[in-house]
Tab-separated table of C-alpha atoms and ligand atoms in Angstrom:
chain	number	residue	atom	x	y	z
A	1	MET	CA	19.481	-4.961	6.051
A	2	THR	CA	18.196	-7.161	3.147
A	3	PHE	CA	15.472	-9.758	4.579
A	4	PHE	CA	15.247	-12.054	1.531
A	5	ALA	CA	18.649	-12.983	0.598
A	6	TYR	CA	21.188	-15.550	-0.347
A	7	ARG	CA	22.032	-17.887	2.433
A	8	ASP	CA	24.729	-20.532	0.636
A	9	GLY	CA	23.007	-20.099	-2.782
A	10	ILE	CA	19.172	-20.467	-2.031
A	11	LEU	CA	17.354	-17.704	-2.094
A	12	HIS	CA	15.843	-17.670	2.481
A	13	ALA	CA	13.457	-15.525	3.999
A	14	ASP	CA	14.058	-14.293	6.826
A	15	GLY	CA	16.059	-17.945	7.508
A	16	VAL	CA	13.255	-19.742	6.204
A	17	ASP	CA	14.491	-21.794	2.429
A	18	LEU	CA	11.825	-20.532	0.045
A	19	ARG	CA	12.226	-23.472	-2.140
A	20	GLU	CA	10.185	-25.385	1.258
A	21	ILE	CA	7.636	-22.962	1.284
A	22	ALA	CA	6.909	-23.841	-2.444
A	23	ARG	CA	7.412	-27.715	-1.365
A	24	GLN	CA	4.346	-26.820	1.209
A	25	VAL	CA	2.479	-23.987	-0.538
A	26	GLY	CA	2.894	-24.248	-3.975
A	27	THR	CA	4.033	-21.984	-6.227
A	28	PRO	CA	2.108	-18.588	-6.488
A	29	PHE	CA	2.727	-17.058	-3.012
A	30	TYR	CA	3.430	-13.703	-2.054
A	31	CYS	CA	6.037	-14.352	1.493
A	32	TYR	CA	5.740	-11.358	4.020
A	33	SER	CA	9.172	-10.628	6.114
A	34	SER	CA	8.323	-10.033	9.604
A	35	ALA	CA	11.429	-8.652	10.710
A	36	ALA	CA	10.646	-6.544	7.687
A	37	LEU	CA	8.344	-4.949	8.848
A	38	LYS	CA	8.552	-4.306	11.748
A	39	GLU	CA	11.847	-2.621	10.966
A	40	ARG	CA	10.779	-0.676	8.238
A	41	TYR	CA	7.646	0.450	10.895
A	42	GLN	CA	10.820	1.680	13.698
A	43	ALA	CA	12.888	3.152	11.322
A	44	PHE	CA	10.191	5.889	11.170
A	45	HIS	CA	8.882	6.062	14.421
A	46	GLU	CA	12.220	6.621	15.711
A	47	ALA	CA	13.071	9.096	12.710
A	48	PHE	CA	10.040	11.590	14.797
A	49	ALA	CA	10.396	10.725	18.157
A	50	GLY	CA	11.290	13.560	19.735
A	51	VAL	CA	7.731	14.973	18.954
A	52	PRO	CA	4.122	13.456	18.881
A	53	HIS	CA	3.409	11.514	15.872
A	54	LEU	CA	1.381	8.470	15.562
A	55	LEU	CA	1.814	6.707	11.985
A	56	CYS	CA	-1.303	5.087	10.421
A	57	PHE	CA	-0.448	2.869	8.226
A	58	ALA	CA	-2.363	2.807	4.360
A	59	MET	CA	-3.686	-0.901	4.308
A	60	LYS	CA	-5.058	-0.340	1.137
A	61	THR	CA	-1.167	-1.285	0.390
A	62	ASN	CA	-1.609	-4.884	2.381
A	63	SER	CA	-4.524	-6.048	4.556
A	64	ASN	CA	-3.848	-9.182	5.327
A	65	GLN	CA	-4.578	-9.482	9.174
A	66	ALA	CA	-0.956	-10.706	10.083
A	67	VAL	CA	0.340	-7.640	8.337
A	68	LEU	CA	-2.165	-6.158	10.227
A	69	THR	CA	-1.570	-7.615	13.415
A	70	THR	CA	2.008	-7.181	13.187
A	71	LEU	CA	2.030	-3.514	12.756
A	72	ALA	CA	-0.450	-2.884	15.263
A	73	ARG	CA	0.813	-4.632	18.157
A	74	LEU	CA	3.935	-2.126	17.418
A	75	GLY	CA	1.111	0.449	18.265
A	76	ALA	CA	0.469	1.596	14.350
A	77	GLY	CA	-2.150	3.239	13.514
A	78	MET	CA	-4.270	1.881	9.603
A	79	ASP	CA	-5.251	4.774	7.015
A	80	VAL	CA	-8.522	3.616	6.115
A	81	VAL	CA	-10.555	4.082	2.771
A	82	SER	CA	-13.009	1.637	3.258
A	83	GLY	CA	-15.630	0.506	5.323
A	84	GLY	CA	-14.061	-3.448	4.923
A	85	GLU	CA	-10.485	-1.817	5.655
A	86	ILE	CA	-12.206	-0.596	9.135
A	87	MET	CA	-13.574	-3.495	10.145
A	88	ARG	CA	-10.212	-5.559	8.699
A	89	ALA	CA	-7.935	-2.727	11.261
A	90	ARG	CA	-10.519	-3.436	14.589
A	91	ALA	CA	-10.588	-7.299	13.776
A	92	ALA	CA	-6.050	-6.839	13.694
A	93	GLY	CA	-7.234	-5.264	17.394
A	94	VAL	CA	-6.285	-1.244	15.608
A	95	PRO	CA	-8.490	0.466	18.405
A	96	GLY	CA	-10.511	2.922	16.730
A	97	SER	CA	-8.860	6.188	18.489
A	98	ARG	CA	-5.839	4.831	15.965
A	99	ILE	CA	-8.130	4.636	12.545
A	100	VAL	CA	-8.331	7.571	9.494
A	101	PHE	CA	-10.439	7.352	7.096
A	102	SER	CA	-9.742	8.764	3.875
A	103	GLY	CA	-11.110	8.364	-0.179
A	104	VAL	CA	-13.323	10.567	-2.072
A	105	GLY	CA	-16.383	8.805	-1.668
A	106	LYS	CA	-17.097	7.901	2.041
A	107	THR	CA	-20.771	6.328	2.638
A	108	ARG	CA	-23.500	7.121	4.915
A	109	ASP	CA	-23.102	3.393	6.017
A	110	GLU	CA	-19.353	3.761	5.911
A	111	MET	CA	-20.358	7.292	7.942
A	112	ALA	CA	-21.704	5.032	10.593
A	113	LEU	CA	-19.402	2.529	10.374
A	114	ALA	CA	-16.431	4.266	11.431
A	115	LEU	CA	-18.264	6.817	13.848
A	116	ARG	CA	-19.912	4.011	15.716
A	117	GLU	CA	-16.080	3.178	16.572
A	118	ASP	CA	-15.217	6.214	17.519
A	119	ILE	CA	-12.504	6.075	14.678
A	120	LEU	CA	-9.878	9.446	14.837
A	121	CYS	CA	-10.670	11.278	12.265
A	122	PHE	CA	-12.282	11.256	9.259
A	123	ASN	CA	-10.107	13.540	6.008
A	124	ILE	CA	-12.874	14.700	4.585
A	125	GLU	CA	-12.024	15.291	0.690
A	126	SER	CA	-15.022	17.969	-0.736
A	127	ALA	CA	-17.713	20.005	0.525
A	128	PRO	CA	-21.082	17.277	0.329
A	129	GLU	CA	-19.639	14.812	2.200
A	130	LEU	CA	-18.915	17.420	4.590
A	131	GLU	CA	-23.136	17.682	4.690
A	132	ALA	CA	-23.513	14.295	4.441
A	133	LEU	CA	-21.207	13.519	7.440
A	134	SER	CA	-23.082	16.376	9.813
A	135	GLU	CA	-26.424	14.457	9.219
A	136	VAL	CA	-25.353	11.008	10.060
A	137	ALA	CA	-23.433	12.454	13.296
A	138	ALA	CA	-26.198	13.975	14.090
A	139	SER	CA	-28.810	11.752	13.515
A	140	MET	CA	-26.327	9.203	15.530
A	141	GLY	CA	-26.520	11.984	18.133
A	142	LEU	CA	-22.621	11.810	17.687
A	143	GLU	CA	-19.768	13.534	16.835
A	144	ALA	CA	-17.417	13.673	13.984
A	145	ARG	CA	-13.452	14.496	14.550
A	146	ILE	CA	-12.637	15.597	11.101
A	147	SER	CA	-10.340	17.648	9.745
A	148	VAL	CA	-10.282	19.032	5.608
A	149	ARG	CA	-7.394	17.638	2.505
A	150	VAL	CA	-6.434	20.277	1.026
A	151	ASN	CA	-5.055	20.443	-2.277
A	152	PRO	CA	-1.607	21.617	-2.486
A	153	ASP	CA	-1.064	22.269	-5.733
A	154	VAL	CA	2.471	20.169	-5.854
A	155	ASP	CA	4.085	17.948	-8.482
A	156	ALA	CA	4.440	14.717	-6.704
A	157	LEU	CA	7.313	13.977	-9.911
A	158	THR	CA	6.476	10.630	-9.761
A	159	HIS	CA	4.237	8.792	-12.053
A	160	ALA	CA	0.842	10.038	-13.358
A	161	LYS	CA	-1.606	7.233	-11.944
A	162	ILE	CA	-0.259	7.961	-9.241
A	163	SER	CA	0.442	11.203	-8.233
A	164	THR	CA	-2.594	12.851	-6.157
A	165	GLY	CA	-1.943	16.735	-5.454
A	166	THR	CA	-2.510	18.267	-8.469
A	167	HIS	CA	-5.358	20.314	-9.921
A	168	ALA	CA	-5.994	17.698	-11.502
A	169	ASN	CA	-7.321	14.925	-9.870
A	170	LYS	CA	-10.402	14.221	-8.025
A	171	PHE	CA	-8.717	14.104	-4.492
A	172	GLY	CA	-8.735	16.929	-1.765
A	173	ILE	CA	-10.046	20.373	-2.032
A	174	PRO	CA	-8.124	23.098	-3.372
A	175	LEU	CA	-6.131	24.910	-0.641
A	176	GLY	CA	-7.539	28.282	-1.403
A	177	ASP	CA	-11.292	26.521	-1.009
A	178	ALA	CA	-10.090	25.020	2.910
A	179	PRO	CA	-10.586	28.931	4.788
A	180	ARG	CA	-14.594	28.490	3.666
A	181	VAL	CA	-14.953	24.445	4.480
A	182	TYR	CA	-13.477	24.899	7.576
A	183	ALA	CA	-16.051	28.205	8.334
A	184	ARG	CA	-18.495	25.681	7.617
A	185	ALA	CA	-17.301	22.118	8.942
A	186	ALA	CA	-17.147	24.683	12.505
A	187	ALA	CA	-21.612	25.766	11.875
A	188	LEU	CA	-21.560	22.512	11.327
A	189	PRO	CA	-23.874	19.887	13.345
A	190	GLY	CA	-21.996	16.600	14.564
A	191	ILE	CA	-18.672	18.272	13.642
A	192	ALA	CA	-15.540	18.549	15.282
A	193	ILE	CA	-12.588	19.911	13.617
A	194	THR	CA	-9.664	18.885	15.090
A	195	GLY	CA	-6.623	18.998	12.390
A	196	VAL	CA	-5.798	19.724	8.662
A	197	ASP	CA	-5.070	16.549	5.850
A	198	MET	CA	-2.665	16.462	2.401
A	199	HIS	CA	-2.217	13.688	0.335
A	200	ILE	CA	0.334	14.424	-2.209
A	201	GLY	CA	0.975	10.928	-4.363
A	202	SER	CA	3.199	7.711	-3.889
A	203	GLN	CA	6.629	6.957	-5.028
A	204	ILE	CA	8.085	10.081	-4.537
A	205	VAL	CA	11.509	10.314	-4.299
A	206	ASP	CA	12.283	13.254	-3.427
A	207	LEU	CA	11.975	15.497	-0.660
A	208	ALA	CA	10.866	19.163	-2.346
A	209	PRO	CA	7.588	18.409	-2.865
A	210	PHE	CA	7.075	17.639	0.746
A	211	GLU	CA	8.850	20.402	1.417
A	212	GLU	CA	6.656	22.105	-1.439
A	213	ALA	CA	3.482	21.186	0.151
A	214	CYS	CA	4.562	21.549	3.955
A	215	ALA	CA	4.625	25.464	3.679
A	216	ARG	CA	1.894	25.195	2.040
A	217	LEU	CA	0.439	23.674	5.181
A	218	LYS	CA	1.767	25.851	7.141
A	219	GLY	CA	0.230	29.167	6.083
A	220	LEU	CA	-3.212	27.156	6.120
A	221	VAL	CA	-2.392	26.549	9.485
A	222	GLU	CA	-1.503	29.721	10.350
A	223	VAL	CA	-4.907	31.084	8.649
A	224	LEU	CA	-6.834	29.262	10.230
A	225	THR	CA	-5.601	29.286	13.943
A	226	SER	CA	-6.367	32.858	13.660
A	227	GLN	CA	-9.857	32.519	12.169
A	228	GLY	CA	-10.408	30.693	15.347
A	229	HIS	CA	-10.092	27.125	14.474
A	230	ARG	CA	-8.483	25.118	17.069
A	231	LEU	CA	-6.791	22.342	15.528
A	232	SER	CA	-4.736	19.318	17.501
A	233	HIS	CA	-3.141	17.622	14.328
A	234	ILE	CA	-1.439	17.457	11.233
A	235	ASP	CA	-2.045	14.511	8.579
A	236	VAL	CA	1.130	15.144	6.013
A	237	GLY	CA	-0.084	11.963	4.190
A	238	GLY	CA	2.555	9.360	3.138
A	239	GLY	CA	3.706	8.150	0.325
A	240	LEU	CA	7.952	7.708	0.710
A	241	GLY	CA	9.497	5.928	-2.095
A	242	VAL	CA	11.001	2.722	-1.930
A	243	ARG	CA	14.105	0.948	-3.363
A	244	TYR	CA	12.845	-0.856	-6.770
A	245	ARG	CA	16.238	-2.293	-8.774
A	246	ALA	CA	20.111	-1.758	-6.681
A	247	ASP	CA	20.610	0.856	-8.546
A	248	ASP	CA	17.873	3.325	-8.250
A	249	PRO	CA	19.431	6.023	-5.420
A	250	GLU	CA	18.708	5.383	-2.466
A	251	PRO	CA	15.335	7.182	-1.981
A	252	PRO	CA	15.750	9.844	1.276
A	253	SER	CA	15.993	8.218	5.054
A	254	PRO	CA	13.502	8.447	7.073
A	255	GLN	CA	15.374	10.687	8.762
A	256	ALA	CA	16.201	12.604	5.988
A	257	TYR	CA	12.117	12.650	6.103
A	258	ALA	CA	12.397	13.971	9.378
A	259	ALA	CA	14.481	16.496	9.344
A	260	ALA	CA	12.561	17.742	5.941
A	261	ILE	CA	8.883	17.685	7.875
A	262	LEU	CA	9.853	19.044	10.821
A	263	LYS	CA	11.636	22.012	9.316
A	264	HIS	CA	8.100	23.014	8.121
A	265	LEU	CA	5.917	21.529	10.625
A	266	GLY	CA	7.960	21.091	13.824
A	267	GLY	CA	7.012	24.617	15.471
A	268	LEU	CA	3.421	24.162	15.965
A	269	GLY	CA	3.106	22.624	18.382
A	270	LEU	CA	0.989	20.045	16.689
A	271	LYS	CA	0.984	16.233	16.733
A	272	LEU	CA	1.693	14.768	13.289
A	273	MET	CA	0.459	12.365	11.829
A	274	PHE	CA	1.313	10.263	8.616
A	275	GLU	CA	-0.329	7.193	6.439
A	276	HIS	CA	2.992	5.024	4.762
A	277	GLY	CA	2.084	2.311	2.733
A	278	ARG	CA	4.332	1.475	0.489
A	279	LEU	CA	7.420	2.580	2.578
A	280	ILE	CA	6.138	-0.015	5.172
A	281	ALA	CA	5.422	-2.811	2.793
A	282	ALA	CA	7.142	-2.440	-0.458
A	283	ASN	CA	9.984	-4.483	0.924
A	284	ALA	CA	9.010	-6.538	3.227
A	285	GLY	CA	7.054	-8.751	0.404
A	286	ILE	CA	8.248	-11.242	-2.190
A	287	LEU	CA	6.299	-12.841	-5.064
A	288	VAL	CA	7.512	-16.691	-5.707
A	289	ALA	CA	6.520	-17.848	-8.858
A	290	GLU	CA	7.984	-21.029	-10.947
A	291	VAL	CA	8.565	-20.858	-14.787
A	292	ILE	CA	6.065	-22.531	-17.133
A	293	TYR	CA	8.445	-22.946	-20.025
A	294	VAL	CA	11.008	-20.973	-21.852
A	295	LYS	CA	9.649	-19.987	-25.021
A	296	HIS	CA	12.292	-19.074	-27.760
A	297	GLY	CA	9.736	-16.543	-30.070
A	298	ALA	CA	11.157	-14.726	-33.052
A	299	GLY	CA	14.201	-12.465	-31.821
A	300	LYS	CA	13.062	-12.690	-28.755
A	301	THR	CA	12.197	-15.018	-25.365
A	302	PHE	CA	9.747	-15.848	-22.500
A	303	VAL	CA	9.311	-16.915	-19.397
A	304	ILE	CA	6.543	-18.000	-19.495
A	305	VAL	CA	5.777	-18.346	-15.467
A	306	ASP	CA	2.925	-19.352	-13.014
A	307	ALA	CA	2.738	-15.560	-11.076
A	308	ALA	CA	0.779	-13.425	-13.582
A	309	MET	CA	-1.557	-9.372	-14.137
A	310	ASN	CA	-4.421	-11.014	-12.122
A	311	ASP	CA	-1.155	-11.831	-8.835
A	312	LEU	CA	0.601	-8.510	-9.026
A	313	ILE	CA	-0.532	-5.902	-11.490
A	314	ARG	CA	1.900	-3.867	-11.326
A	315	PRO	CA	3.851	-4.480	-14.001
A	316	THR	CA	1.066	-3.671	-15.966
A	317	LEU	CA	-0.605	-0.805	-14.358
A	318	TYR	CA	2.356	1.513	-14.127
A	319	GLU	CA	4.730	0.193	-15.902
A	320	ALA	CA	6.757	-0.832	-12.254
A	321	TRP	CA	10.330	-2.238	-12.633
A	322	HIS	CA	10.427	-5.198	-10.428
A	323	GLU	CA	13.947	-7.016	-9.767
A	324	ILE	CA	13.405	-10.520	-10.698
A	325	LEU	CA	15.842	-13.326	-9.118
A	326	PRO	CA	16.370	-16.826	-9.523
A	327	VAL	CA	15.474	-18.755	-5.971
A	328	VAL	CA	19.131	-20.392	-7.017
A	329	GLN	CA	21.472	-18.254	-6.785
A	330	PRO	CA	22.910	-18.540	-10.578
A	331	ALA	CA	26.606	-18.624	-11.525
A	332	PRO	CA	29.003	-15.124	-11.633
A	333	ALA	CA	29.669	-15.930	-14.554
A	334	ALA	CA	26.067	-17.661	-16.439
A	335	PRO	CA	25.063	-15.777	-19.143
A	336	ARG	CA	22.657	-12.713	-18.822
A	337	LEU	CA	20.074	-12.772	-21.701
A	338	PRO	CA	16.827	-10.162	-22.068
A	339	VAL	CA	13.897	-12.120	-22.182
A	340	ASP	CA	10.349	-11.108	-21.153
A	341	VAL	CA	8.809	-12.158	-17.952
A	342	VAL	CA	4.603	-13.410	-18.699
A	343	GLY	CA	2.012	-14.637	-16.705
A	344	PRO	CA	-0.668	-17.380	-18.514
A	345	VAL	CA	-3.067	-14.624	-18.556
A	346	CYS	CA	-5.245	-13.866	-22.212
A	347	GLU	CA	-3.613	-10.449	-22.209
A	348	SER	CA	-0.027	-8.437	-24.475
A	349	GLY	CA	-0.555	-6.204	-21.196
A	350	ASP	CA	0.438	-9.431	-19.307
A	351	TYR	CA	4.071	-8.749	-18.242
A	352	LEU	CA	6.005	-8.824	-14.646
A	353	ALA	CA	9.627	-7.866	-16.989
A	354	GLU	CA	9.891	-6.987	-20.581
A	355	ASP	CA	13.359	-7.259	-21.769
A	356	ARG	CA	14.806	-7.986	-18.569
A	357	ALA	CA	18.674	-9.578	-18.730
A	358	MET	CA	18.075	-12.991	-17.045
A	359	PRO	CA	19.985	-15.679	-15.816
A	360	PRO	CA	19.275	-19.084	-18.036
A	361	LEU	CA	16.080	-20.612	-16.629
A	362	GLN	CA	14.744	-23.217	-17.047
A	363	ALA	CA	10.943	-24.754	-16.413
A	364	GLY	CA	10.174	-25.624	-12.809
A	365	ASP	CA	12.790	-23.163	-11.561
A	366	LEU	CA	11.670	-20.301	-8.875
A	367	VAL	CA	11.821	-16.717	-9.853
A	368	SER	CA	11.057	-14.304	-7.048
A	369	VAL	CA	10.273	-11.673	-7.898
A	370	PHE	CA	11.265	-8.314	-5.080
A	371	SER	CA	8.989	-4.881	-3.032
A	372	ALA	CA	6.037	-6.665	-3.718
A	373	GLY	CA	4.773	-6.514	-0.623
A	374	ALA	CA	2.938	-3.114	-1.330
A	375	TYR	CA	0.014	-3.295	-3.985
A	376	GLY	CA	0.436	-6.659	-4.756
A	377	ALA	CA	-1.634	-8.811	-2.995
A	378	VAL	CA	-4.649	-6.293	-2.303
A	379	GLN	CA	-4.470	-5.640	-5.930
A	380	ALA	CA	-5.282	-9.681	-6.723
A	381	GLY	CA	-8.248	-10.769	-9.342
A	382	THR	CA	-9.794	-14.248	-10.246
A	383	TYR	CA	-9.203	-13.040	-13.929
A	384	ASN	CA	-8.976	-16.102	-16.069
A	385	THR	CA	-10.355	-18.716	-12.911
A	386	ARG	CA	-7.163	-17.970	-11.154
A	387	PRO	CA	-7.599	-18.825	-7.749
A	388	LEU	CA	-5.968	-15.473	-5.299
A	389	VAL	CA	-2.518	-16.239	-5.090
A	390	PRO	CA	-2.275	-16.976	-0.697
A	391	GLU	CA	0.758	-15.640	1.830
A	392	VAL	CA	2.750	-16.257	3.648
A	393	MET	CA	4.910	-14.772	6.407
A	394	VAL	CA	7.628	-15.281	7.670
A	395	ASP	CA	9.198	-14.486	11.314
A	396	GLY	CA	12.437	-15.845	11.870
A	397	SER	CA	12.885	-19.400	11.225
A	398	ARG	CA	9.309	-19.933	11.010
A	399	TRP	CA	6.760	-19.378	8.836
A	400	ALA	CA	2.783	-19.487	8.465
A	401	VAL	CA	-0.015	-19.187	5.869
A	402	VAL	CA	-1.410	-15.808	5.969
A	403	ARG	CA	-4.478	-16.842	3.269
A	404	ALA	CA	-4.421	-20.121	1.845
A	405	ARG	CA	-5.457	-20.139	-1.757
A	406	PRO	CA	-8.987	-21.395	-2.285
A	407	THR	CA	-9.558	-24.170	-4.204
A	408	LEU	CA	-11.347	-23.819	-7.359
A	409	GLN	CA	-14.472	-25.289	-6.171
A	410	THR	CA	-14.921	-22.332	-3.897
A	411	MET	CA	-14.098	-19.894	-6.883
A	412	ILE	CA	-17.287	-22.302	-9.214
A	413	ASP	CA	-19.009	-22.468	-6.329
A	414	ALA	CA	-19.577	-18.337	-5.282
A	415	ASP	CA	-21.806	-17.832	-8.143
A	416	ILE	CA	-25.589	-19.051	-8.213
A	417	VAL	CA	-27.430	-19.932	-11.370
A	418	PRO	CA	-30.615	-18.887	-11.102
A	419	PRO	CA	-33.918	-21.129	-11.041
A	420	TRP	CA	-34.798	-21.322	-14.203
A	421	LEU	CA	-31.274	-22.320	-15.877
A	422	ARG	CA	-31.363	-25.219	-13.245
A	423	GLU	CA	-33.979	-27.659	-14.644
A	424	GLY	CA	-33.341	-29.781	-17.439
B	501	LIG	C1	-1.998	5.349	-1.183
B	501	LIG	C2	-2.927	6.295	0.353
B	501	LIG	C3	-1.561	6.404	0.672
B	501	LIG	C4	0.074	5.430	0.791
B	501	LIG	O1	0.490	5.921	0.014
B	501	LIG	P1	2.362	5.260	-0.148
B	501	LIG	O2	2.498	5.734	-1.959
B	501	LIG	O3	1.608	3.931	-0.199
B	501	LIG	O4	2.602	5.734	1.229
B	501	LIG	C5	-1.920	7.403	1.685
B	501	LIG	N1	-2.493	7.988	1.760
B	501	LIG	C6	-3.963	8.254	1.317
B	501	LIG	C7	-4.972	9.039	1.506
B	501	LIG	C8	-3.900	7.721	0.007
B	501	LIG	O5	-4.514	6.998	-0.709
């Protein structure tokens, strides 16, 4: 089911005409489908219906309070990577008992905050982090539940910038070091071992790396159990990929993914935890922009739109491919000619699509950039003093602004001119 589709020749989000939102909010804006978020979450949840499990949404992919609240009401947990994300999760009504804390650089302040919120689990990424957490928890008279994020050293066969499960990157500890770290954890005050954890990368569209990693994780669970550690959960991480282009093969379904995971980890009697983000949010959001100019260069046509790399950095950062379609459906017979869709930012890397076959566009036309619900608004910035792009959520035929566009004056007033520059 697709939640962003043409109706009578006009692109809609659920039941809402995108032109109407553009009229009221201005462009560019992100638009999320509440129905899409719910459908994606439920599909995953149902695939694991037969076993104890918890899906902790990787909220770094989309941390808008409306999105978090939508998922929290369905029972989702949250995978957080900062103190700020803990605060956001709590503000959205997620109890500490459904929060897991990942990340290689947790500070002592963040640890203390997480302990006060009595979070479900710290995913420990290094030996020094374990020592620091023990000190913080013991000094507060509390016990931190932990799992150690191990690096199963499998190649996730994905883009280098989003591969995390090999020895060549900063995440997790090598599988072979895990027994030593667990032994240390067992001896430390303020630490309670509860699970094992991994996350091998993102946008993985092949089940083989997951299977390989699960087989290795199972081996570790057996070793740790034989060494007397009592585990209650296995956190498999996130990373299941989504479809960005219509002619890409369909990625594994939640059912196929579940079968692959359960084949290795199903019989252990441990609760399964997941940290998917993209899977839930990517195709639940779009970015709508307006064409400012169409510029015919030497042998190249540029469609200059009012959204840019500061609003959606994925094409620039990961060479990501996003579908772009006009909001007003082009005639089927309209020619498709290659253009670059670019933003106004003063960087050659500022593009949303390169050499893309597009129907004729002109100034004032609206276009929709698809699959922008994950790693979109959260990575937006204000480069070139461009206001943070606003966000809208649609629910059936109703919609609401869920983050407003800041005014330019608010942005300027955030800076403080020092006293010695104020006079004269
Ligand atoms: C980014 C990240 C995720 C989410 O990855 P997706 O590909 O969006 O599912 C999960 N866990 C950790 C530790 C991450 O860093």
